[in-house]
Amino acid sequence: MALQTTLYTGLSGLVVNQIALDVIGNNIANANTTAFKGSRAMFKTQLSETRSYGSPPREVMGGTNPIQKGLGAAVETIQRNFMDGNVQPTNLNSDVAIQGEGFFVLEGNQRTFSRNGAFSLSSQHYLTSAEGMFVMGYGVDSDFNVLRGDLRRIEIPLGLMTTATPTTMTELSGQLRARGDLA
């Protein structure tokens, strides 16, 4: 039985490290892919056996830790790294980037989410992904108020006249220096 347990423990270690290498290989293969977010494999002990229990501290010496041996490993999760990457200028007005949290909402046959902001305009002036999916955004009413929860295709009305609204109120805040010159 001991030999079988040893072989199983070693085999489980090989399997989880194979998965870790797969994740690393995927990170390397996609290193220069637009908006790619790397991953890492997180492991956990599959089973453990307690050989002896610990003891509490005494007046003259501290306690002892329990003795446990692992009986194999498993992949707990493959964790995605969502830290900001480097934003690189592309000189295309339709390309956008996300810094911080969030995703672009894309819609085609189904709704998907992406951090890839390499977009272009369709012949009908809709913002689209490289796969032809429509980029979605909140709608706006006739008074230019954002309608949260009302996702619509983002249309860029090139060549069309838009209604300009003059600024009617501004706010300025600051501090005056006590010993400064007044101009």
PDB file of C-alpha atoms in Angstrom:
ATOM      1  CA  MET A   1       0.000   0.000   0.000  1.00  0.00           C
ATOM      2  CA  ALA A   2       2.836   2.454   0.813  1.00  0.00           C
ATOM      3  CA  LEU A   3       4.387   2.075  -2.659  1.00  0.00           C
ATOM      4  CA  GLN A   4       1.033   2.619  -4.353  1.00  0.00           C
ATOM      5  CA  THR A   5       0.450   5.799  -2.286  1.00  0.00           C
ATOM      6  CA  THR A   6       3.925   7.058  -3.141  1.00  0.00           C
ATOM      7  CA  LEU A   7       3.382   6.474  -6.851  1.00  0.00           C
ATOM      8  CA  TYR A   8      -0.019   8.188  -6.768  1.00  0.00           C
ATOM      9  CA  THR A   9       1.438  11.198  -4.896  1.00  0.00           C
ATOM     10  CA  GLY A  10       4.248  11.536  -7.432  1.00  0.00           C
ATOM     11  CA  LEU A  11       1.849  11.134 -10.362  1.00  0.00           C
ATOM     12  CA  SER A  12      -0.493  13.829  -9.026  1.00  0.00           C
ATOM     13  CA  GLY A  13       2.525  16.160  -8.778  1.00  0.00           C
ATOM     14  CA  LEU A  14       3.417  15.476 -12.409  1.00  0.00           C
ATOM     15  CA  VAL A  15      -0.151  16.148 -13.534  1.00  0.00           C
ATOM     16  CA  VAL A  16      -0.449  19.525 -11.746  1.00  0.00           C
ATOM     17  CA  ASN A  17       2.965  20.627 -13.011  1.00  0.00           C
ATOM     18  CA  GLN A  18       1.932  19.674 -16.537  1.00  0.00           C
ATOM     19  CA  ILE A  19      -1.084  21.963 -16.140  1.00  0.00           C
ATOM     20  CA  ALA A  20       1.191  24.719 -14.775  1.00  0.00           C
ATOM     21  CA  LEU A  21       3.431  24.366 -17.847  1.00  0.00           C
ATOM     22  CA  ASP A  22       0.354  24.551 -20.089  1.00  0.00           C
ATOM     23  CA  VAL A  23      -0.622  27.839 -18.415  1.00  0.00           C
ATOM     24  CA  ILE A  24       2.929  29.217 -18.761  1.00  0.00           C
ATOM     25  CA  GLY A  25       3.034  28.135 -22.416  1.00  0.00           C
ATOM     26  CA  ASN A  26      -0.266  29.927 -23.043  1.00  0.00           C
ATOM     27  CA  ASN A  27       1.139  33.083 -21.395  1.00  0.00           C
ATOM     28  CA  ILE A  28       4.231  32.968 -23.637  1.00  0.00           C
ATOM     29  CA  ALA A  29       2.241  32.235 -26.797  1.00  0.00           C
ATOM     30  CA  ASN A  30      -0.067  35.217 -26.187  1.00  0.00           C
ATOM     31  CA  ALA A  31       2.503  37.663 -24.773  1.00  0.00           C
ATOM     32  CA  ASN A  32       2.015  40.220 -27.576  1.00  0.00           C
ATOM     33  CA  THR A  33      -1.690  39.615 -28.159  1.00  0.00           C
ATOM     34  CA  THR A  34      -3.813  42.750 -27.728  1.00  0.00           C
ATOM     35  CA  ALA A  35      -5.390  42.942 -24.250  1.00  0.00           C
ATOM     36  CA  PHE A  36      -4.117  39.479 -23.220  1.00  0.00           C
ATOM     37  CA  LYS A  37      -4.164  38.863 -19.470  1.00  0.00           C
ATOM     38  CA  GLY A  38      -1.741  36.246 -18.177  1.00  0.00           C
ATOM     39  CA  SER A  39      -2.700  33.471 -15.763  1.00  0.00           C
ATOM     40  CA  ARG A  40      -1.111  31.337 -13.090  1.00  0.00           C
ATOM     41  CA  ALA A  41      -1.988  27.890 -11.788  1.00  0.00           C
ATOM     42  CA  MET A  42      -2.738  27.733  -8.060  1.00  0.00           C
ATOM     43  CA  PHE A  43      -2.247  24.391  -6.279  1.00  0.00           C
ATOM     44  CA  LYS A  44      -3.679  22.801  -3.173  1.00  0.00           C
ATOM     45  CA  THR A  45      -3.014  19.656  -1.197  1.00  0.00           C
ATOM     46  CA  GLN A  46      -5.338  16.955  -2.391  1.00  0.00           C
ATOM     47  CA  LEU A  47      -5.191  14.836   0.754  1.00  0.00           C
ATOM     48  CA  SER A  48      -3.018  14.867   3.849  1.00  0.00           C
ATOM     49  CA  GLU A  49      -2.335  12.384   6.609  1.00  0.00           C
ATOM     50  CA  THR A  50      -1.723  13.479  10.192  1.00  0.00           C
ATOM     51  CA  ARG A  51       1.118  11.428  11.682  1.00  0.00           C
ATOM     52  CA  SER A  52       1.089  13.102  15.100  1.00  0.00           C
ATOM     53  CA  TYR A  53      -0.953  15.837  16.686  1.00  0.00           C
ATOM     54  CA  GLY A  54       0.604  19.012  18.033  1.00  0.00           C
ATOM     55  CA  SER A  55       0.856  19.888  21.701  1.00  0.00           C
ATOM     56  CA  PRO A  56      -0.014  23.141  23.471  1.00  0.00           C
ATOM     57  CA  PRO A  57       2.675  25.362  25.026  1.00  0.00           C
ATOM     58  CA  ARG A  58       3.803  24.664  28.589  1.00  0.00           C
ATOM     59  CA  GLU A  59       5.368  26.891  31.198  1.00  0.00           C
ATOM     60  CA  VAL A  60       8.978  26.091  30.287  1.00  0.00           C
ATOM     61  CA  MET A  61       8.725  25.472  26.525  1.00  0.00           C
ATOM     62  CA  GLY A  62       6.530  26.149  23.565  1.00  0.00           C
ATOM     63  CA  GLY A  63       4.195  23.654  21.972  1.00  0.00           C
ATOM     64  CA  THR A  64       4.868  21.417  19.003  1.00  0.00           C
ATOM     65  CA  ASN A  65       3.365  21.495  15.548  1.00  0.00           C
ATOM     66  CA  PRO A  66       1.450  18.539  14.176  1.00  0.00           C
ATOM     67  CA  ILE A  67       3.258  16.333  11.668  1.00  0.00           C
ATOM     68  CA  GLN A  68       1.321  15.966   8.447  1.00  0.00           C
ATOM     69  CA  LYS A  69       2.369  14.568   5.114  1.00  0.00           C
ATOM     70  CA  GLY A  70       0.711  15.379   1.840  1.00  0.00           C
ATOM     71  CA  LEU A  71      -0.735  12.620  -0.285  1.00  0.00           C
ATOM     72  CA  GLY A  72      -0.916  14.429  -3.595  1.00  0.00           C
ATOM     73  CA  ALA A  73      -1.607  17.766  -5.196  1.00  0.00           C
ATOM     74  CA  ALA A  74      -4.448  19.187  -7.268  1.00  0.00           C
ATOM     75  CA  VAL A  75      -5.027  22.384  -9.235  1.00  0.00           C
ATOM     76  CA  GLU A  76      -7.175  24.651  -7.089  1.00  0.00           C
ATOM     77  CA  THR A  77      -7.746  27.294  -9.756  1.00  0.00           C
ATOM     78  CA  ILE A  78      -6.183  29.010 -12.716  1.00  0.00           C
ATOM     79  CA  GLN A  79      -6.094  32.648 -11.681  1.00  0.00           C
ATOM     80  CA  ARG A  80      -6.213  35.467 -14.244  1.00  0.00           C
ATOM     81  CA  ASN A  81      -4.044  38.569 -13.707  1.00  0.00           C
ATOM     82  CA  PHE A  82      -6.170  41.674 -14.319  1.00  0.00           C
ATOM     83  CA  MET A  83      -3.480  44.248 -13.499  1.00  0.00           C
ATOM     84  CA  ASP A  84      -3.146  47.076 -16.020  1.00  0.00           C
ATOM     85  CA  GLY A  85      -0.777  46.450 -18.863  1.00  0.00           C
ATOM     86  CA  ASN A  86       1.054  48.995 -20.990  1.00  0.00           C
ATOM     87  CA  VAL A  87      -1.165  51.188 -23.137  1.00  0.00           C
ATOM     88  CA  GLN A  88       0.379  51.558 -26.581  1.00  0.00           C
ATOM     89  CA  PRO A  89      -0.694  54.217 -29.087  1.00  0.00           C
ATOM     90  CA  THR A  90      -1.934  52.800 -32.393  1.00  0.00           C
ATOM     91  CA  ASN A  91      -2.748  56.028 -34.292  1.00  0.00           C
ATOM     92  CA  LEU A  92      -6.236  54.659 -35.014  1.00  0.00           C
ATOM     93  CA  ASN A  93      -9.044  56.847 -33.670  1.00  0.00           C
ATOM     94  CA  SER A  94     -11.329  53.857 -33.128  1.00  0.00           C
ATOM     95  CA  ASP A  95      -8.909  51.991 -30.815  1.00  0.00           C
ATOM     96  CA  VAL A  96      -9.566  52.379 -27.090  1.00  0.00           C
ATOM     97  CA  ALA A  97      -8.064  50.895 -23.921  1.00  0.00           C
ATOM     98  CA  ILE A  98      -9.370  50.073 -20.465  1.00  0.00           C
ATOM     99  CA  GLN A  99      -7.306  50.936 -17.432  1.00  0.00           C
ATOM    100  CA  GLY A 100      -8.596  49.517 -14.179  1.00  0.00           C
ATOM    101  CA  GLU A 101     -11.582  47.228 -13.932  1.00  0.00           C
ATOM    102  CA  GLY A 102     -14.142  46.559 -16.607  1.00  0.00           C
ATOM    103  CA  PHE A 103     -14.818  44.990 -19.970  1.00  0.00           C
ATOM    104  CA  PHE A 104     -16.183  46.027 -23.318  1.00  0.00           C
ATOM    105  CA  VAL A 105     -19.606  44.535 -23.997  1.00  0.00           C
ATOM    106  CA  LEU A 106     -19.794  42.986 -27.471  1.00  0.00           C
ATOM    107  CA  GLU A 107     -22.890  41.615 -29.141  1.00  0.00           C
ATOM    108  CA  GLY A 108     -23.274  39.361 -32.151  1.00  0.00           C
ATOM    109  CA  ASN A 109     -25.007  35.981 -31.984  1.00  0.00           C
ATOM    110  CA  GLN A 110     -24.509  36.234 -28.232  1.00  0.00           C
ATOM    111  CA  ARG A 111     -23.261  38.812 -25.727  1.00  0.00           C
ATOM    112  CA  THR A 112     -19.591  38.529 -24.761  1.00  0.00           C
ATOM    113  CA  PHE A 113     -17.078  40.591 -22.814  1.00  0.00           C
ATOM    114  CA  SER A 114     -13.579  41.598 -23.902  1.00  0.00           C
ATOM    115  CA  ARG A 115     -10.713  43.865 -22.881  1.00  0.00           C
ATOM    116  CA  ASN A 116      -9.496  44.094 -26.488  1.00  0.00           C
ATOM    117  CA  GLY A 117     -10.238  47.628 -27.684  1.00  0.00           C
ATOM    118  CA  ALA A 118      -9.077  47.263 -31.308  1.00  0.00           C
ATOM    119  CA  PHE A 119     -12.278  48.484 -32.952  1.00  0.00           C
ATOM    120  CA  SER A 120     -13.270  49.785 -36.372  1.00  0.00           C
ATOM    121  CA  LEU A 121     -16.327  51.404 -37.935  1.00  0.00           C
ATOM    122  CA  SER A 122     -18.795  49.381 -39.967  1.00  0.00           C
ATOM    123  CA  SER A 123     -20.307  50.735 -43.181  1.00  0.00           C
ATOM    124  CA  GLN A 124     -23.347  51.825 -41.112  1.00  0.00           C
ATOM    125  CA  HIS A 125     -21.039  53.777 -38.707  1.00  0.00           C
ATOM    126  CA  TYR A 126     -21.316  51.300 -35.818  1.00  0.00           C
ATOM    127  CA  LEU A 127     -18.256  50.566 -33.689  1.00  0.00           C
ATOM    128  CA  THR A 128     -17.320  46.883 -34.195  1.00  0.00           C
ATOM    129  CA  SER A 129     -14.701  44.397 -33.018  1.00  0.00           C
ATOM    130  CA  ALA A 130     -12.333  42.564 -35.367  1.00  0.00           C
ATOM    131  CA  GLU A 131     -14.806  39.632 -35.344  1.00  0.00           C
ATOM    132  CA  GLY A 132     -17.626  41.938 -36.528  1.00  0.00           C
ATOM    133  CA  MET A 133     -19.417  42.066 -33.166  1.00  0.00           C
ATOM    134  CA  PHE A 134     -21.104  45.339 -32.206  1.00  0.00           C
ATOM    135  CA  VAL A 135     -19.642  47.325 -29.294  1.00  0.00           C
ATOM    136  CA  MET A 136     -22.428  48.111 -26.839  1.00  0.00           C
ATOM    137  CA  GLY A 137     -22.879  51.169 -24.625  1.00  0.00           C
ATOM    138  CA  TYR A 138     -25.546  52.969 -22.630  1.00  0.00           C
ATOM    139  CA  GLY A 139     -28.220  54.796 -24.576  1.00  0.00           C
ATOM    140  CA  VAL A 140     -28.808  58.557 -24.389  1.00  0.00           C
ATOM    141  CA  ASP A 141     -32.203  60.270 -24.362  1.00  0.00           C
ATOM    142  CA  SER A 142     -33.139  63.469 -26.270  1.00  0.00           C
ATOM    143  CA  ASP A 143     -31.839  65.618 -23.374  1.00  0.00           C
ATOM    144  CA  PHE A 144     -28.449  63.822 -23.520  1.00  0.00           C
ATOM    145  CA  ASN A 145     -28.987  61.977 -20.231  1.00  0.00           C
ATOM    146  CA  VAL A 146     -27.325  58.569 -20.001  1.00  0.00           C
ATOM    147  CA  LEU A 147     -29.877  55.743 -19.761  1.00  0.00           C
ATOM    148  CA  ARG A 148     -28.178  53.205 -17.494  1.00  0.00           C
ATOM    149  CA  GLY A 149     -29.195  49.620 -18.146  1.00  0.00           C
ATOM    150  CA  ASP A 150     -30.244  50.372 -21.730  1.00  0.00           C
ATOM    151  CA  LEU A 151     -27.431  48.843 -23.805  1.00  0.00           C
ATOM    152  CA  ARG A 152     -27.360  49.847 -27.449  1.00  0.00           C
ATOM    153  CA  ARG A 153     -24.953  49.582 -30.362  1.00  0.00           C
ATOM    154  CA  ILE A 154     -22.467  52.462 -30.319  1.00  0.00           C
ATOM    155  CA  GLU A 155     -22.952  54.544 -33.453  1.00  0.00           C
ATOM    156  CA  ILE A 156     -20.432  57.193 -34.532  1.00  0.00           C
ATOM    157  CA  PRO A 157     -22.476  59.655 -36.639  1.00  0.00           C
ATOM    158  CA  LEU A 158     -19.710  60.816 -38.993  1.00  0.00           C
ATOM    159  CA  GLY A 159     -20.688  63.684 -41.276  1.00  0.00           C
ATOM    160  CA  LEU A 160     -23.994  64.323 -39.490  1.00  0.00           C
ATOM    161  CA  MET A 161     -24.896  67.574 -37.796  1.00  0.00           C
ATOM    162  CA  THR A 162     -25.273  67.380 -34.041  1.00  0.00           C
ATOM    163  CA  THR A 163     -26.944  69.759 -31.660  1.00  0.00           C
ATOM    164  CA  ALA A 164     -24.464  71.844 -29.749  1.00  0.00           C
ATOM    165  CA  THR A 165     -25.474  73.131 -26.327  1.00  0.00           C
ATOM    166  CA  PRO A 166     -23.767  76.235 -24.939  1.00  0.00           C
ATOM    167  CA  THR A 167     -22.240  76.125 -21.470  1.00  0.00           C
ATOM    168  CA  THR A 168     -24.578  77.895 -19.048  1.00  0.00           C
ATOM    169  CA  MET A 169     -22.831  77.434 -15.722  1.00  0.00           C
ATOM    170  CA  THR A 170     -19.291  76.824 -14.529  1.00  0.00           C
ATOM    171  CA  GLU A 171     -17.787  76.330 -11.120  1.00  0.00           C
ATOM    172  CA  LEU A 172     -14.375  77.438  -9.916  1.00  0.00           C
ATOM    173  CA  SER A 173     -12.839  76.479  -6.627  1.00  0.00           C
ATOM    174  CA  GLY A 174      -9.492  77.209  -5.057  1.00  0.00           C
ATOM    175  CA  GLN A 175      -7.716  79.129  -2.344  1.00  0.00           C
ATOM    176  CA  LEU A 176      -6.387  82.678  -2.199  1.00  0.00           C
ATOM    177  CA  ARG A 177      -2.927  83.096  -0.746  1.00  0.00           C
ATOM    178  CA  ALA A 178      -2.864  85.342   2.333  1.00  0.00           C
ATOM    179  CA  ARG A 179       0.362  87.143   1.313  1.00  0.00           C
ATOM    180  CA  GLY A 180       0.048  86.999  -2.457  1.00  0.00           C
ATOM    181  CA  ASP A 181      -0.260  89.855  -4.914  1.00  0.00           C
ATOM    182  CA  LEU A 182      -3.717  90.614  -6.257  1.00  0.00           C
ATOM    183  CA  ALA A 183      -3.863  90.892 -10.011  1.00  0.00           C
TER     184      ALA A 183
END
